[in-house]
Amino acid sequence: MEKLEGQLTIRLLEDIFTRLQQKEIVANLHISDGESERVAYISVGALRMLVFGPRRGLRFGEILVEAKMATEEDVNTALEDQKNLDKPPRLLGEILVEMGKLTEKKVNRVLGVQVKREFLDCFTWRDAMVRFVGGDPSPKLFDPERQVIKYSENLPEFFSSLSQALAEHREVQGTFRSVVDIPTLSEEWRREDVLKKHKGMTKKILDLVDGTSKIRDIARATHITEHECMVALHRRVAAGEVTIDWSRDPATVKRERSVVIAECERLERAVSEMVEDRLARQRLALDYEYLGEHEKSAEQWSILIDKEIELGHVDNALTALEKKIKIYPTDFEAHEKRIQVAARGLRGDIAIKYGVELARLYAKYGFTNRAFGLYEKIIEWAPSNVEARRGFAELARETGNRKAALEHLREVATELEKDGAGEILEEVYSELIKLDTTDSAARSFLRDRAAAQLSWFRRRGPFALCLLLILLSIGLVVTDTHSRIELQAAAQKAREMFYAGSPEASRPLELFKEKIIYSFTPAARHATKLIGELETARKQAGSIQLSDLMWRVRNLDLPANDVASAEKHLKMIIAAGSGTPLGAEANDELQLILDNRAEVRHRWTLEVESVLKRESFGPERGEEAYTNARRILKTAPSWAYPIEPFIPRFVRSDPPGAMIFLDGRPKGHTPQIVRMPANAPARLELSLPGGYENASRMVSADAPFEVNMSLGRPIRWRLELDGCVSAPITVVDGVAYCCAENGLVAAVDTKNGKLLWSTHPVRPDKTPLFSPIPYAPAVSARHVVAATVHNGAFVLDRNTGAVIRHLRDVQEISAPPVFSTDGSLCFVTGDDGYLYTYETTRFAQRGGYLDLDSKVLGTPVFDGSYLLVCTFEGKCLVVDTELSTIVKSVDLNSPITFGPINLRDRILAVSHKADTPILYTVKLVQEDPRRPSSPEGVIVTGKHERMGRTSATPTYIPDALYIPSSAGRVAAMSVGGPKVDLLWVETLGAGPLSAIAVADVEDLCYAVDGSGRLHAFSRTRGEVQWSTSAPTGFTSPPAVAPNGVLVCGTDAVLYMLEFK
């Protein structure tokens, strides 16, 4: 059968489900987004499925309870029976059938519902990939210990219903995103268009997003991401369409905030990887504003403003400036920049308006000289501007400059008399008469005005009242007759504007509707109909323009067959025709261009490499090869630069020297030549320019020696592993225990770099089956425990690496496992806030689990017979492990980000307020050092603006604490005395720092920054002693071994570096 593979789209799944409607087909379907997986095997009359990762849809038991096919008590009883280790593994449906609560037919029907929900749930994933192939199924689908979903009904009919569901959900998704789409900076979404197009479905969606439904329920019903649902809800709140009582459900509010926080973290990664992504930065600023993080929101708006100004997008820059000014109304710099942008964009009237607003703001906050200066500039620029002169006069009057106030008020009066603005002129003369009661022009105008008004009321008052009563009686007839005449004129003007290509063609009709008093008259209804027809015509014309543009792209009818221009136009079509067949065509065409670009890149790379693949020639030929490489580099198109750098080439030459070619980088670096002396020592370390990271070893033709091209640091040894290590490395008795992202657990001898053992706990073929291991392994005298995120923990033999037991009681783990001091107990904390205790003789659970009420953060600390734990909701807990009870609970009233840290007589935890870390300490009672004091003993012991947000758990050594930050800084704190004092703050590199490792035998500490570079700095002064070359690409926090520093790179190589 034909293999299908690519990014998850409804079109691709429809194609797959159409093929699965054939009766004799046998295939494997795999859907994954890196965090969750759906693995299915479809054979004749049967389907098997495994689900990995977070369960966003309903589980089997929840579906039964929802459909009232079983009670909650029956489901809980079956779940308890399922956990019984004395019985063979069974599914929940099998147990309920044995209990007599369900029949096999009903179980199969519910399984079909569950499979359908699991498939449809994939639409809420970001960047998911689909693989549909034939061949043998995965052995894990037939593992009796796994919760395999088995469904056996009419599969062609089942997949036919799935295809219909896909079509419905595609329409729901398109409508939902049309209704609630986040607006761009330059335009707002016209919701009326969508309401007319989708009618009933739009009403259903808007009824769903009504402020009472939970975000998770909305996402499940529409198969839209929770963040989009939350944005929809808050846009309706902002528009006044929905009102929400935020105290109605604290859990819902907390969930919404967590969704936004997760989206902010994703967008932060997006804008850091792609700085030019302005839409992502705009959404990040809006999300920060929702969270109340005004400083971060203003920072993102500032970056966006600079980008828009740089690109010349005046409207976008002005809109972003208004957003920033809304956050900080007294940001004078933003006001001034807004005036400059408007003036630069030839928007003189808008610049003058902004200038008057800023001048009034200056005056309000006491900056009188600035206000006068700005008013004078505006008056010099536009002498006839009434608002500026009135503002100047008002400010002059307040400061006692009566003469200047009179002068400008008289100028204003002169301008208003020219325009015939009677009401404003009356206000000006009223102000003028207050300053100068003898002003003849003002007295004459006000006297004549009062006399005219009095005369009119005396002569025409009774008649006007009678006339008004008559008009009210025949108002409907007169209004409709007059409206029809105006409607004809407005419709003619709208048609002229439409044929002229104006996007505001419907504006005359809308203005006409605003003037009409009675909206139920025939003229008003006819105007509404004309507006709808005009909008339909405008959309059709836009579709024709897009089709014409698509034809030009396909025939390369663009300047000089410019591929970049074609790509730009295709992206415009995709953005304008989202959800339409034309948009899908443009997307396919863009993919072809990108594939062609990759092919050209590859050919260009091979051409350069062919020049550098000379095995033996003299220095003259070497210079010739270098010149040819430069020539090819210059003639290649700019967009064909290679993504990956070349592997550096070593070229043997005649004495007295050897030659190495170095690669050219995409950022403009050219190929380099490095010559090495023939009498080079047996080991030579070169610190080369940044960017040469692919090769790490070369041998000279004259004398063998190593050239370290990626680190620039002496290496004791290097070891290639079968997986990249990003979790902390645990070093015990000279052996390093590592956990890789693909589930590998390895033990390495730090003396010589020898691999003692490596194990994939689940599959012997070393393919990644379960989620990565992000936590440091726990090591005791006999065992090693490695905890995954979503698939429990594995117990391994410390000497051989053999898997002893799989701890499946807790599926989702939130913190690293911990052994007791004597190794007799092992503690594992679940993501649901439960603490599980295991006896290490058989690794059986002891006494059930202990409810901690919240998710555990950081690594729990074992002290004697007590376990110190910090929870996400801000509680410090002391657990008596012998009695399995909480001895003391101290509430810090602030969410904890890192902790606990045991300071002998105190427990320390880290929280944050904005970007400022706050260190909390809980004093311990003298009679029992393991029992904390009452909540009154909780104090804020440090608040330091320079430190930045903490990025990893602080490192504690006697009397000192080292705190890494997300800004690339490290802060040293003195914790020996009664208070926590700041010793120094040092900037190491860019991005968040890893946890800090401290060498006992040296006065050095080590940390890896966000770019993957390793830094060594002084423990007492903070001065950087050395750093690896940039970019290095280290992924794991450093670990100190007896003879060096351990760190793992992105190439899955474990390095042992020298201390100094």
PDB file of C-alpha atoms in Angstrom, residues 29-171:
ATOM      1  CA  LEU A  29      -1.568   4.734  11.795  1.00  0.00           C
ATOM      2  CA  HIS A  30       0.688   6.865  14.006  1.00  0.00           C
ATOM      3  CA  ILE A  31      -0.121  10.449  15.131  1.00  0.00           C
ATOM      4  CA  SER A  32       2.297  12.362  17.378  1.00  0.00           C
ATOM      5  CA  ASP A  33       3.074  15.940  18.438  1.00  0.00           C
ATOM      6  CA  GLY A  34       6.174  15.170  20.516  1.00  0.00           C
ATOM      7  CA  GLU A  35       4.189  15.122  23.765  1.00  0.00           C
ATOM      8  CA  SER A  36       1.280  12.824  22.950  1.00  0.00           C
ATOM      9  CA  GLU A  37       0.937   9.814  20.652  1.00  0.00           C
ATOM     10  CA  ARG A  38      -1.863   7.777  19.087  1.00  0.00           C
ATOM     11  CA  VAL A  39      -0.715   4.403  17.709  1.00  0.00           C
ATOM     12  CA  ALA A  40      -3.292   2.259  15.874  1.00  0.00           C
ATOM     13  CA  TYR A  41      -3.208  -1.013  13.899  1.00  0.00           C
ATOM     14  CA  ILE A  42      -6.119  -1.728  11.577  1.00  0.00           C
ATOM     15  CA  SER A  43      -6.579  -5.256  10.316  1.00  0.00           C
ATOM     16  CA  VAL A  44      -9.548  -7.126   8.863  1.00  0.00           C
ATOM     17  CA  GLY A  45     -12.462  -6.508  11.246  1.00  0.00           C
ATOM     18  CA  ALA A  46     -10.383  -5.283  14.213  1.00  0.00           C
ATOM     19  CA  LEU A  47      -8.653  -2.125  15.438  1.00  0.00           C
ATOM     20  CA  ARG A  48      -6.082  -1.800  18.215  1.00  0.00           C
ATOM     21  CA  MET A  49      -5.022   1.552  19.671  1.00  0.00           C
ATOM     22  CA  LEU A  50      -2.579   2.793  22.310  1.00  0.00           C
ATOM     23  CA  VAL A  51      -2.679   6.308  23.775  1.00  0.00           C
ATOM     24  CA  PHE A  52       0.436   7.978  25.182  1.00  0.00           C
ATOM     25  CA  GLY A  53       0.715  11.384  26.825  1.00  0.00           C
ATOM     26  CA  PRO A  54      -1.964  13.640  28.381  1.00  0.00           C
ATOM     27  CA  ARG A  55      -5.545  12.429  27.943  1.00  0.00           C
ATOM     28  CA  ARG A  56      -7.397  15.467  26.637  1.00  0.00           C
ATOM     29  CA  GLY A  57     -10.511  13.530  25.693  1.00  0.00           C
ATOM     30  CA  LEU A  58     -12.766  11.508  27.994  1.00  0.00           C
ATOM     31  CA  ARG A  59     -11.514   8.216  29.363  1.00  0.00           C
ATOM     32  CA  PHE A  60     -13.473   4.974  29.078  1.00  0.00           C
ATOM     33  CA  GLY A  61     -14.900   5.197  32.592  1.00  0.00           C
ATOM     34  CA  GLU A  62     -15.879   8.854  32.160  1.00  0.00           C
ATOM     35  CA  ILE A  63     -17.745   8.005  28.942  1.00  0.00           C
ATOM     36  CA  LEU A  64     -19.672   5.264  30.761  1.00  0.00           C
ATOM     37  CA  VAL A  65     -20.668   7.620  33.577  1.00  0.00           C
ATOM     38  CA  GLU A  66     -21.568  10.399  31.108  1.00  0.00           C
ATOM     39  CA  ALA A  67     -23.795   8.013  29.110  1.00  0.00           C
ATOM     40  CA  LYS A  68     -25.308   6.629  32.371  1.00  0.00           C
ATOM     41  CA  MET A  69     -24.322   3.113  31.354  1.00  0.00           C
ATOM     42  CA  ALA A  70     -22.512   2.602  34.695  1.00  0.00           C
ATOM     43  CA  THR A  71     -22.371   4.406  38.007  1.00  0.00           C
ATOM     44  CA  GLU A  72     -19.301   6.156  39.333  1.00  0.00           C
ATOM     45  CA  GLU A  73     -19.107   3.621  42.182  1.00  0.00           C
ATOM     46  CA  ASP A  74     -18.993   0.701  39.717  1.00  0.00           C
ATOM     47  CA  VAL A  75     -16.179   2.377  37.750  1.00  0.00           C
ATOM     48  CA  ASN A  76     -14.147   3.101  40.907  1.00  0.00           C
ATOM     49  CA  THR A  77     -14.591  -0.497  42.084  1.00  0.00           C
ATOM     50  CA  ALA A  78     -13.373  -1.789  38.732  1.00  0.00           C
ATOM     51  CA  LEU A  79     -10.374   0.580  38.835  1.00  0.00           C
ATOM     52  CA  GLU A  80      -9.378  -0.704  42.281  1.00  0.00           C
ATOM     53  CA  ASP A  81      -9.661  -4.268  41.008  1.00  0.00           C
ATOM     54  CA  GLN A  82      -7.505  -3.322  38.018  1.00  0.00           C
ATOM     55  CA  LYS A  83      -4.675  -2.162  40.330  1.00  0.00           C
ATOM     56  CA  ASN A  84      -4.542  -5.558  42.071  1.00  0.00           C
ATOM     57  CA  LEU A  85      -1.091  -6.925  41.212  1.00  0.00           C
ATOM     58  CA  ASP A  86      -2.038 -10.469  42.205  1.00  0.00           C
ATOM     59  CA  LYS A  87      -4.354 -10.718  39.196  1.00  0.00           C
ATOM     60  CA  PRO A  88      -3.332 -10.675  35.513  1.00  0.00           C
ATOM     61  CA  PRO A  89      -3.603  -7.294  33.731  1.00  0.00           C
ATOM     62  CA  ARG A  90      -7.128  -6.624  32.474  1.00  0.00           C
ATOM     63  CA  LEU A  91      -8.937  -3.746  30.813  1.00  0.00           C
ATOM     64  CA  LEU A  92     -11.643  -1.797  32.598  1.00  0.00           C
ATOM     65  CA  GLY A  93     -14.346  -3.034  30.211  1.00  0.00           C
ATOM     66  CA  GLU A  94     -13.391  -6.679  30.797  1.00  0.00           C
ATOM     67  CA  ILE A  95     -13.679  -6.209  34.576  1.00  0.00           C
ATOM     68  CA  LEU A  96     -17.125  -4.573  34.260  1.00  0.00           C
ATOM     69  CA  VAL A  97     -18.320  -7.460  32.068  1.00  0.00           C
ATOM     70  CA  GLU A  98     -17.114  -9.936  34.735  1.00  0.00           C
ATOM     71  CA  MET A  99     -18.964  -7.913  37.361  1.00  0.00           C
ATOM     72  CA  GLY A 100     -22.141  -8.190  35.277  1.00  0.00           C
ATOM     73  CA  LYS A 101     -22.524  -4.419  34.912  1.00  0.00           C
ATOM     74  CA  LEU A 102     -22.115  -4.365  31.112  1.00  0.00           C
ATOM     75  CA  THR A 103     -22.345  -6.642  28.113  1.00  0.00           C
ATOM     76  CA  GLU A 104     -19.548  -7.099  25.594  1.00  0.00           C
ATOM     77  CA  LYS A 105     -21.665  -5.423  22.919  1.00  0.00           C
ATOM     78  CA  LYS A 106     -22.112  -2.271  25.031  1.00  0.00           C
ATOM     79  CA  VAL A 107     -18.403  -2.228  25.879  1.00  0.00           C
ATOM     80  CA  ASN A 108     -17.537  -2.417  22.182  1.00  0.00           C
ATOM     81  CA  ARG A 109     -19.952   0.419  21.422  1.00  0.00           C
ATOM     82  CA  VAL A 110     -18.356   2.645  24.086  1.00  0.00           C
ATOM     83  CA  LEU A 111     -14.896   1.733  22.780  1.00  0.00           C
ATOM     84  CA  GLY A 112     -15.963   3.002  19.355  1.00  0.00           C
ATOM     85  CA  VAL A 113     -16.983   6.312  20.904  1.00  0.00           C
ATOM     86  CA  GLN A 114     -13.656   6.495  22.735  1.00  0.00           C
ATOM     87  CA  VAL A 115     -11.606   5.744  19.589  1.00  0.00           C
ATOM     88  CA  LYS A 116     -13.520   8.391  17.647  1.00  0.00           C
ATOM     89  CA  ARG A 117     -12.871  10.988  20.375  1.00  0.00           C
ATOM     90  CA  GLU A 118      -9.199  10.086  20.532  1.00  0.00           C
ATOM     91  CA  PHE A 119      -8.866  10.649  16.772  1.00  0.00           C
ATOM     92  CA  LEU A 120     -10.828  13.899  16.764  1.00  0.00           C
ATOM     93  CA  ASP A 121      -8.889  15.146  19.796  1.00  0.00           C
ATOM     94  CA  CYS A 122      -5.737  15.305  17.649  1.00  0.00           C
ATOM     95  CA  PHE A 123      -7.027  18.517  16.002  1.00  0.00           C
ATOM     96  CA  THR A 124      -6.201  20.521  19.144  1.00  0.00           C
ATOM     97  CA  TRP A 125      -2.518  19.550  18.871  1.00  0.00           C
ATOM     98  CA  ARG A 126       0.085  21.923  17.556  1.00  0.00           C
ATOM     99  CA  ASP A 127       2.556  20.773  14.882  1.00  0.00           C
ATOM    100  CA  ALA A 128       1.394  17.143  14.916  1.00  0.00           C
ATOM    101  CA  MET A 129       2.714  14.612  12.382  1.00  0.00           C
ATOM    102  CA  VAL A 130       0.836  11.679  10.773  1.00  0.00           C
ATOM    103  CA  ARG A 131       2.339   8.438   9.434  1.00  0.00           C
ATOM    104  CA  PHE A 132       0.172   5.845   7.598  1.00  0.00           C
ATOM    105  CA  VAL A 133       2.068   2.762   6.452  1.00  0.00           C
ATOM    106  CA  GLY A 134       1.580  -0.925   5.894  1.00  0.00           C
ATOM    107  CA  GLY A 135       3.613  -3.746   7.390  1.00  0.00           C
ATOM    108  CA  ASP A 136       3.634  -5.565  10.691  1.00  0.00           C
ATOM    109  CA  PRO A 137       2.118  -3.953  13.782  1.00  0.00           C
ATOM    110  CA  SER A 138       4.129  -2.685  16.736  1.00  0.00           C
ATOM    111  CA  PRO A 139       4.654  -5.386  19.414  1.00  0.00           C
ATOM    112  CA  LYS A 140       3.479  -2.969  22.090  1.00  0.00           C
ATOM    113  CA  LEU A 141      -0.067  -3.215  20.680  1.00  0.00           C
ATOM    114  CA  PHE A 142      -0.137  -6.863  21.764  1.00  0.00           C
ATOM    115  CA  ASP A 143       1.509  -6.375  25.178  1.00  0.00           C
ATOM    116  CA  PRO A 144      -0.970  -7.737  27.785  1.00  0.00           C
ATOM    117  CA  GLU A 145       0.352  -5.302  30.411  1.00  0.00           C
ATOM    118  CA  ARG A 146      -0.654  -2.271  28.349  1.00  0.00           C
ATOM    119  CA  GLN A 147      -4.032  -0.559  28.232  1.00  0.00           C
ATOM    120  CA  VAL A 148      -4.677  -1.420  24.584  1.00  0.00           C
ATOM    121  CA  ILE A 149      -8.045  -0.262  23.198  1.00  0.00           C
ATOM    122  CA  LYS A 150      -9.519  -3.101  21.093  1.00  0.00           C
ATOM    123  CA  TYR A 151     -12.495  -2.322  18.841  1.00  0.00           C
ATOM    124  CA  SER A 152     -14.115  -4.863  16.526  1.00  0.00           C
ATOM    125  CA  GLU A 153     -17.213  -3.752  14.642  1.00  0.00           C
ATOM    126  CA  ASN A 154     -18.007  -2.763  11.065  1.00  0.00           C
ATOM    127  CA  LEU A 155     -14.756  -0.811  10.466  1.00  0.00           C
ATOM    128  CA  PRO A 156     -15.590   0.565   6.970  1.00  0.00           C
ATOM    129  CA  GLU A 157     -18.808   2.041   8.366  1.00  0.00           C
ATOM    130  CA  PHE A 158     -16.889   3.324  11.415  1.00  0.00           C
ATOM    131  CA  PHE A 159     -14.297   5.150   9.297  1.00  0.00           C
ATOM    132  CA  SER A 160     -17.064   6.479   7.026  1.00  0.00           C
ATOM    133  CA  SER A 161     -18.681   8.100  10.081  1.00  0.00           C
ATOM    134  CA  LEU A 162     -15.255   9.467  11.052  1.00  0.00           C
ATOM    135  CA  SER A 163     -14.927  11.094   7.612  1.00  0.00           C
ATOM    136  CA  GLN A 164     -18.339  12.753   8.059  1.00  0.00           C
ATOM    137  CA  ALA A 165     -17.301  13.939  11.514  1.00  0.00           C
ATOM    138  CA  LEU A 166     -14.121  15.400  10.007  1.00  0.00           C
ATOM    139  CA  ALA A 167     -16.134  17.415   7.501  1.00  0.00           C
ATOM    140  CA  GLU A 168     -18.387  18.751  10.268  1.00  0.00           C
ATOM    141  CA  HIS A 169     -15.447  19.631  12.496  1.00  0.00           C
ATOM    142  CA  ARG A 170     -13.654  21.349   9.633  1.00  0.00           C
ATOM    143  CA  GLU A 171     -16.655  23.649   9.215  1.00  0.00           C
TER     144      GLU A 171
END
